[in-house]
Every structure is written in structure tokens, then in C-alpha cells.
């Protein structure tokens, strides 16, 4: 993977959900990120194929995709040891992101952003707390909407059909079960939609709002006296 940056790069891994067309939000988001951050940005698009069956996805498809994602991120970390790493995932992709975090060594990911996540809301149950305690991720942000009926109804239905092992309601209710001091932030999205297959505007506006809150500036390092990029995620 060729990279011409002179600064430690910003590395974004984008993970889509299951109701995603061939040309999906990760394609134009990759272009958006590269336009915003130029050569100091590397975008990894994690492509995969899955179906609507929660048990098949969660226990067969997702673990394999998560292992591939973790492997790709570790390779990029070896190439760019000073890079700043972020994961942005939507719907079923949230489960893949959380599984990947728990396969990574410590100090790998600065932030994981879960949009309309189809995983359990409890941070102890969905694996986020374990990843944070292992220091695989520094903090997490959840974008959720009470009007996300795809998550709400499908989570309830799949839970009944699989005795509680189906999809979760993170995308509807946000992080639950947080302990004091845990850096897990909920951001309530006003849009009621869920999938970019049905409403591309939902994800595009959500992601663009996030990117508008990413500002890059330089700080003088007290260790090596060089200017290094610092990425700030400011949640309103």
C-alpha cells in the first residue's frame, strides 16, 4: 500500500452493514475523508457479504470479517506505528468492529464510531468494555435514533426467534450500563432512518456531521520537537 504522507497518517477503517448496495456509503466517505485530510489519510474499506439471519452473521460471517479487519489494521500499524487509527461502522458492521477490537493488541484504536449499531446496547455484553479494559480502544461514540424502527423491531423479533442471541438495540437506545469514567459517548441522531439502502441521506448526513467535528491541527511535540497532527472528535 503506497503512502506519500510526511506526517503520521490518520487511518480510518469503514465497515458497512448488511442492507448495503454495491456502491455504498464507504465509497463516497472514503473520497470525502481523502479530500479533507489529503495524503495524511489512509482509508480501509472492509467489504463483505452477509444475510439477514442474525445467528449466521454473528457467529459465522462476522468473526471471519473481524479477523480480516484486525489483521489489516495490525499490518497498517506496523507500517505506520505513529498513525492515529479510527473505526467507523454501521449496523451489522458495529458487531464486526467490536469483535475486531477484541482481537487487537493494546493501544491500537483511538476511537470507534458505531452508527445505528445492530448489537447489544450494554457495553459489558457487546464487548466494548472488554476492549477498553484491554486498552485496544481509547474511546467510543454511538450514533443512535429512537426512530430507528429497523433496529427496534428487528432486534426484538430476532431476539425472540433466537432466545436472546439475535441483533441488539444499540442503534435505537445508545450505550447502556456505562460505568463512571468510561469514555463512551452517546449522540442522538434526529433522523429516523437506518439503512443506506433505503435512505442514503441518513448515513451521509450522520457521517458528514461527524467529519465536520474532526479538526486537524499541529502541536509541537515536547518529545521530538516536531509538528504532529492531532485529531479532535468533539461531540456536541
mmCIF file of C-alpha atoms in Angstrom:
data_model
loop_
_atom_site.group_PDB
_atom_site.id
_atom_site.type_symbol
_atom_site.label_atom_id
_atom_site.label_comp_id
_atom_site.label_asym_id
_atom_site.label_seq_id
_atom_site.Cartn_x
_atom_site.Cartn_y
_atom_site.Cartn_z
ATOM 1 C CA UNK A 1 0.000 0.000 0.000
ATOM 2 C CA UNK A 2 1.717 3.167 -1.212
ATOM 3 C CA UNK A 3 1.581 6.226 1.008
ATOM 4 C CA UNK A 4 3.263 9.612 0.494
ATOM 5 C CA UNK A 5 2.440 11.372 3.752
ATOM 6 C CA UNK A 6 5.184 13.157 5.656
ATOM 7 C CA UNK A 7 3.153 13.280 8.868
ATOM 8 C CA UNK A 8 1.838 10.341 10.910
ATOM 9 C CA UNK A 9 -1.304 9.388 8.968
ATOM 10 C CA UNK A 10 -4.900 9.260 10.062
ATOM 11 C CA UNK A 11 -6.160 5.749 9.381
ATOM 12 C CA UNK A 12 -9.920 5.190 9.003
ATOM 13 C CA UNK A 13 -11.466 1.730 8.745
ATOM 14 C CA UNK A 14 -15.024 1.857 7.329
ATOM 15 C CA UNK A 15 -17.345 -1.121 7.898
ATOM 16 C CA UNK A 16 -20.789 -1.253 6.264
ATOM 17 C CA UNK A 17 -23.904 -3.189 7.300
ATOM 18 C CA UNK A 18 -25.852 -5.961 5.573
ATOM 19 C CA UNK A 19 -28.508 -3.900 3.734
ATOM 20 C CA UNK A 20 -25.897 -2.136 1.660
ATOM 21 C CA UNK A 21 -25.809 -1.686 -2.135
ATOM 22 C CA UNK A 22 -22.670 -2.238 -4.205
ATOM 23 C CA UNK A 23 -21.917 1.495 -4.230
ATOM 24 C CA UNK A 24 -22.374 2.327 -0.566
ATOM 25 C CA UNK A 25 -21.522 4.979 1.964
ATOM 26 C CA UNK A 26 -17.984 3.667 2.441
ATOM 27 C CA UNK A 27 -17.169 4.596 -1.178
ATOM 28 C CA UNK A 28 -18.099 8.268 -1.029
ATOM 29 C CA UNK A 29 -16.957 8.517 2.596
ATOM 30 C CA UNK A 30 -13.504 7.341 1.529
ATOM 31 C CA UNK A 31 -13.435 10.104 -1.074
ATOM 32 C CA UNK A 32 -14.664 12.639 1.492
ATOM 33 C CA UNK A 33 -12.010 11.659 4.019
ATOM 34 C CA UNK A 34 -9.203 11.819 1.479
ATOM 35 C CA UNK A 35 -10.408 15.217 0.255
ATOM 36 C CA UNK A 36 -10.476 16.551 3.809
ATOM 37 C CA UNK A 37 -7.161 15.151 5.019
ATOM 38 C CA UNK A 38 -5.183 14.636 1.806
ATOM 39 C CA UNK A 39 -2.112 12.430 1.779
ATOM 40 C CA UNK A 40 -2.189 12.262 5.577
ATOM 41 C CA UNK A 41 -5.211 9.945 5.373
ATOM 42 C CA UNK A 42 -5.463 6.201 4.726
ATOM 43 C CA UNK A 43 -8.905 4.641 4.277
ATOM 44 C CA UNK A 44 -9.558 0.929 4.666
ATOM 45 C CA UNK A 45 -12.941 -0.213 3.304
ATOM 46 C CA UNK A 46 -13.932 -3.545 4.819
ATOM 47 C CA UNK A 47 -16.126 -5.226 2.208
ATOM 48 C CA UNK A 48 -18.066 -8.419 2.923
ATOM 49 C CA UNK A 49 -21.305 -10.245 2.120
ATOM 50 C CA UNK A 50 -23.850 -11.332 4.742
ATOM 51 C CA UNK A 51 -27.550 -12.075 5.057
ATOM 52 C CA UNK A 52 -30.473 -11.141 7.303
ATOM 53 C CA UNK A 53 -30.117 -14.171 9.613
ATOM 54 C CA UNK A 54 -28.613 -12.886 12.878
ATOM 55 C CA UNK A 55 -27.107 -16.148 14.110
ATOM 56 C CA UNK A 56 -25.423 -16.797 10.748
ATOM 57 C CA UNK A 57 -23.967 -13.284 10.690
ATOM 58 C CA UNK A 58 -22.935 -13.038 14.325
ATOM 59 C CA UNK A 59 -21.313 -16.438 14.657
ATOM 60 C CA UNK A 60 -20.120 -17.334 11.142
ATOM 61 C CA UNK A 61 -19.725 -14.258 8.929
ATOM 62 C CA UNK A 62 -18.804 -11.532 11.408
ATOM 63 C CA UNK A 63 -15.968 -13.328 13.250
ATOM 64 C CA UNK A 64 -14.187 -14.048 9.965
ATOM 65 C CA UNK A 65 -14.615 -10.484 8.691
ATOM 66 C CA UNK A 66 -13.481 -9.144 12.078
ATOM 67 C CA UNK A 67 -10.352 -11.291 11.945
ATOM 68 C CA UNK A 68 -9.566 -9.945 8.464
ATOM 69 C CA UNK A 69 -10.146 -6.372 9.657
ATOM 70 C CA UNK A 70 -7.928 -6.835 12.711
ATOM 71 C CA UNK A 71 -5.198 -8.352 10.538
ATOM 72 C CA UNK A 72 -5.349 -5.445 8.076
ATOM 73 C CA UNK A 73 -5.223 -2.904 10.897
ATOM 74 C CA UNK A 74 -2.237 -4.599 12.503
ATOM 75 C CA UNK A 75 -0.387 -4.570 9.177
ATOM 76 C CA UNK A 76 -1.094 -0.861 8.808
ATOM 77 C CA UNK A 77 0.040 -0.295 12.385
ATOM 78 C CA UNK A 78 3.351 -1.978 11.589
ATOM 79 C CA UNK A 79 3.740 0.274 8.547
ATOM 80 C CA UNK A 80 2.662 3.414 10.419
ATOM 81 C CA UNK A 81 3.496 2.988 14.127
ATOM 82 C CA UNK A 82 2.765 6.678 14.815
ATOM 83 C CA UNK A 83 -0.524 6.740 12.911
ATOM 84 C CA UNK A 84 -3.848 7.548 14.550
ATOM 85 C CA UNK A 85 -6.431 4.841 13.962
ATOM 86 C CA UNK A 86 -10.235 5.079 13.863
ATOM 87 C CA UNK A 87 -13.045 2.645 13.036
ATOM 88 C CA UNK A 88 -16.424 3.849 11.730
ATOM 89 C CA UNK A 89 -19.084 1.132 11.422
ATOM 90 C CA UNK A 90 -22.783 0.952 10.590
ATOM 91 C CA UNK A 91 -25.491 -1.545 11.629
ATOM 92 C CA UNK A 92 -24.137 -5.128 11.477
ATOM 93 C CA UNK A 93 -20.720 -3.583 10.951
ATOM 94 C CA UNK A 94 -20.772 -2.487 14.590
ATOM 95 C CA UNK A 95 -20.572 -6.128 15.664
ATOM 96 C CA UNK A 96 -17.638 -6.658 13.299
ATOM 97 C CA UNK A 97 -15.883 -3.573 14.688
ATOM 98 C CA UNK A 98 -16.308 -4.673 18.303
ATOM 99 C CA UNK A 99 -15.134 -8.202 17.525
ATOM 100 C CA UNK A 100 -12.080 -6.790 15.710
ATOM 101 C CA UNK A 101 -11.216 -4.594 18.693
ATOM 102 C CA UNK A 102 -11.021 -7.649 20.913
ATOM 103 C CA UNK A 103 -8.542 -9.265 18.519
ATOM 104 C CA UNK A 104 -6.165 -6.287 18.533
ATOM 105 C CA UNK A 105 -3.252 -5.635 20.909
ATOM 106 C CA UNK A 106 -3.382 -2.661 23.221
ATOM 107 C CA UNK A 107 -3.158 0.971 22.051
ATOM 108 C CA UNK A 108 -4.372 0.192 18.532
ATOM 109 C CA UNK A 109 -7.529 2.302 18.017
ATOM 110 C CA UNK A 110 -8.042 5.875 19.200
ATOM 111 C CA UNK A 111 -11.820 5.838 18.712
ATOM 112 C CA UNK A 112 -14.545 3.582 17.375
ATOM 113 C CA UNK A 113 -17.714 5.186 15.999
ATOM 114 C CA UNK A 114 -20.812 2.968 15.843
ATOM 115 C CA UNK A 115 -23.704 4.246 13.704
ATOM 116 C CA UNK A 116 -27.107 2.583 14.137
ATOM 117 C CA UNK A 117 -25.390 -0.446 15.640
ATOM 118 C CA UNK A 118 -27.202 -3.789 15.469
ATOM 119 C CA UNK A 119 -25.525 -5.046 18.635
ATOM 120 C CA UNK A 120 -26.480 -5.234 22.289
ATOM 121 C CA UNK A 121 -26.585 -1.838 23.961
ATOM 122 C CA UNK A 122 -24.963 -2.989 27.200
ATOM 123 C CA UNK A 123 -21.240 -2.224 26.968
ATOM 124 C CA UNK A 124 -20.410 -5.241 29.094
ATOM 125 C CA UNK A 125 -22.309 -7.594 26.847
ATOM 126 C CA UNK A 126 -21.308 -6.252 23.443
ATOM 127 C CA UNK A 127 -17.561 -6.455 24.107
ATOM 128 C CA UNK A 128 -16.782 -2.733 24.249
ATOM 129 C CA UNK A 129 -15.838 -2.697 27.933
ATOM 130 C CA UNK A 130 -13.537 -5.677 27.459
ATOM 131 C CA UNK A 131 -11.793 -3.943 24.552
ATOM 132 C CA UNK A 132 -11.461 -0.725 26.550
ATOM 133 C CA UNK A 133 -10.060 -2.501 29.606
ATOM 134 C CA UNK A 134 -7.570 -4.270 27.351
ATOM 135 C CA UNK A 135 -6.612 -0.808 26.039
ATOM 136 C CA UNK A 136 -7.410 -1.841 22.468
ATOM 137 C CA UNK A 137 -9.544 1.296 22.089
ATOM 138 C CA UNK A 138 -9.354 4.645 23.848
ATOM 139 C CA UNK A 139 -12.967 5.712 23.463
ATOM 140 C CA UNK A 140 -16.234 5.011 21.684
ATOM 141 C CA UNK A 141 -19.032 7.060 20.159
ATOM 142 C CA UNK A 142 -22.529 5.781 19.428
ATOM 143 C CA UNK A 143 -24.934 7.424 16.991
ATOM 144 C CA UNK A 144 -28.449 6.253 17.757
ATOM 145 C CA UNK A 145 -32.036 7.213 16.980
ATOM 146 C CA UNK A 146 -35.210 6.362 18.851
ATOM 147 C CA UNK A 147 -36.942 6.405 15.482
ATOM 148 C CA UNK A 148 -34.730 3.632 14.096
ATOM 149 C CA UNK A 149 -37.506 1.059 13.763
ATOM 150 C CA UNK A 150 -35.324 -1.326 11.751
ATOM 151 C CA UNK A 151 -33.123 -1.786 14.802
ATOM 152 C CA UNK A 152 -36.009 -1.696 17.253
ATOM 153 C CA UNK A 153 -38.328 -4.215 15.618
ATOM 154 C CA UNK A 154 -35.685 -6.473 14.113
ATOM 155 C CA UNK A 155 -33.804 -6.650 17.421
ATOM 156 C CA UNK A 156 -36.964 -7.673 19.255
ATOM 157 C CA UNK A 157 -38.017 -10.195 16.600
ATOM 158 C CA UNK A 158 -34.590 -11.771 16.196
ATOM 159 C CA UNK A 159 -34.221 -11.897 19.966
ATOM 160 C CA UNK A 160 -37.440 -13.872 20.306
ATOM 161 C CA UNK A 161 -36.526 -16.238 17.490
ATOM 162 C CA UNK A 162 -33.008 -16.887 18.799
ATOM 163 C CA UNK A 163 -33.670 -16.823 22.568
ATOM 164 C CA UNK A 164 -31.788 -13.586 23.074
ATOM 165 C CA UNK A 165 -28.887 -14.204 20.673
ATOM 166 C CA UNK A 166 -30.181 -12.003 17.840
ATOM 167 C CA UNK A 167 -29.465 -8.400 16.988
ATOM 168 C CA UNK A 168 -29.305 -5.800 19.741
ATOM 169 C CA UNK A 169 -30.762 -2.292 20.181
ATOM 170 C CA UNK A 170 -27.649 -0.134 20.393
ATOM 171 C CA UNK A 171 -28.722 1.880 17.338
ATOM 172 C CA UNK A 172 -32.058 2.644 18.989
ATOM 173 C CA UNK A 173 -31.162 3.384 22.631
ATOM 174 C CA UNK A 174 -27.400 4.032 22.710
ATOM 175 C CA UNK A 175 -24.774 2.729 25.106
ATOM 176 C CA UNK A 176 -26.214 1.270 28.305
ATOM 177 C CA UNK A 177 -24.572 0.054 31.513
ATOM 178 C CA UNK A 178 -21.732 2.554 31.399
ATOM 179 C CA UNK A 179 -19.575 2.902 34.489
ATOM 180 C CA UNK A 180 -18.352 6.214 35.820
ATOM 181 C CA UNK A 181 -15.358 7.435 33.867
ATOM 182 C CA UNK A 182 -15.792 5.168 30.872
ATOM 183 C CA UNK A 183 -15.319 7.286 27.709
ATOM 184 C CA UNK A 184 -18.374 6.010 25.847
ATOM 185 C CA UNK A 185 -20.416 8.849 24.343
ATOM 186 C CA UNK A 186 -23.989 8.676 23.071
ATOM 187 C CA UNK A 187 -25.048 11.054 20.307
ATOM 188 C CA UNK A 188 -28.749 11.081 19.444
ATOM 189 C CA UNK A 189 -29.375 11.426 15.725
ATOM 190 C CA UNK A 190 -32.613 13.216 14.742
ATOM 191 C CA UNK A 191 -33.141 11.081 11.626
ATOM 192 C CA UNK A 192 -35.454 8.068 11.987
ATOM 193 C CA UNK A 193 -33.969 6.014 9.149
ATOM 194 C CA UNK A 194 -31.487 3.164 9.375
ATOM 195 C CA UNK A 195 -30.078 1.742 6.172
ATOM 196 C CA UNK A 196 -28.335 3.497 3.316
ATOM 197 C CA UNK A 197 -30.156 1.032 1.083
ATOM 198 C CA UNK A 198 -33.375 2.856 1.992
ATOM 199 C CA UNK A 199 -32.164 6.329 2.884
ATOM 200 C CA UNK A 200 -28.677 7.357 1.778
ATOM 201 C CA UNK A 201 -29.213 10.783 3.312
ATOM 202 C CA UNK A 202 -29.291 9.343 6.833
ATOM 203 C CA UNK A 203 -25.784 7.953 6.800
ATOM 204 C CA UNK A 204 -24.357 10.729 4.648
ATOM 205 C CA UNK A 205 -25.564 13.476 6.959
ATOM 206 C CA UNK A 206 -24.569 11.478 10.024
ATOM 207 C CA UNK A 207 -21.067 10.822 8.781
ATOM 208 C CA UNK A 208 -20.624 14.335 7.433
ATOM 209 C CA UNK A 209 -21.704 15.771 10.775
ATOM 210 C CA UNK A 210 -19.056 13.635 12.437
ATOM 211 C CA UNK A 211 -16.410 14.701 9.935
ATOM 212 C CA UNK A 212 -17.331 18.341 10.469
ATOM 213 C CA UNK A 213 -16.402 17.774 14.101
ATOM 214 C CA UNK A 214 -12.982 16.408 13.173
ATOM 215 C CA UNK A 215 -10.416 19.197 13.140
ATOM 216 C CA UNK A 216 -6.769 18.683 12.415
ATOM 217 C CA UNK A 217 -4.180 20.998 13.831
ATOM 218 C CA UNK A 218 -0.485 20.712 14.672
ATOM 219 C CA UNK A 219 1.088 20.714 18.074
ATOM 220 C CA UNK A 220 4.733 20.902 18.895
ATOM 221 C CA UNK A 221 5.801 17.656 20.491
ATOM 222 C CA UNK A 222 7.791 18.079 23.689
ATOM 223 C CA UNK A 223 9.489 14.757 22.978
ATOM 224 C CA UNK A 224 10.886 15.231 19.475
ATOM 225 C CA UNK A 225 10.140 18.910 18.742
ATOM 226 C CA UNK A 226 8.347 18.051 15.504
ATOM 227 C CA UNK A 227 4.892 19.140 14.442
ATOM 228 C CA UNK A 228 2.428 16.267 14.546
ATOM 229 C CA UNK A 229 -1.267 16.175 13.624
ATOM 230 C CA UNK A 230 -3.756 15.970 16.450
ATOM 231 C CA UNK A 231 -7.289 14.784 15.711
ATOM 232 C CA UNK A 232 -10.126 16.011 17.896
ATOM 233 C CA UNK A 233 -13.556 14.408 17.989
ATOM 234 C CA UNK A 234 -15.837 16.969 19.563
ATOM 235 C CA UNK A 235 -19.344 15.703 20.239
ATOM 236 C CA UNK A 236 -21.877 18.481 20.776
#
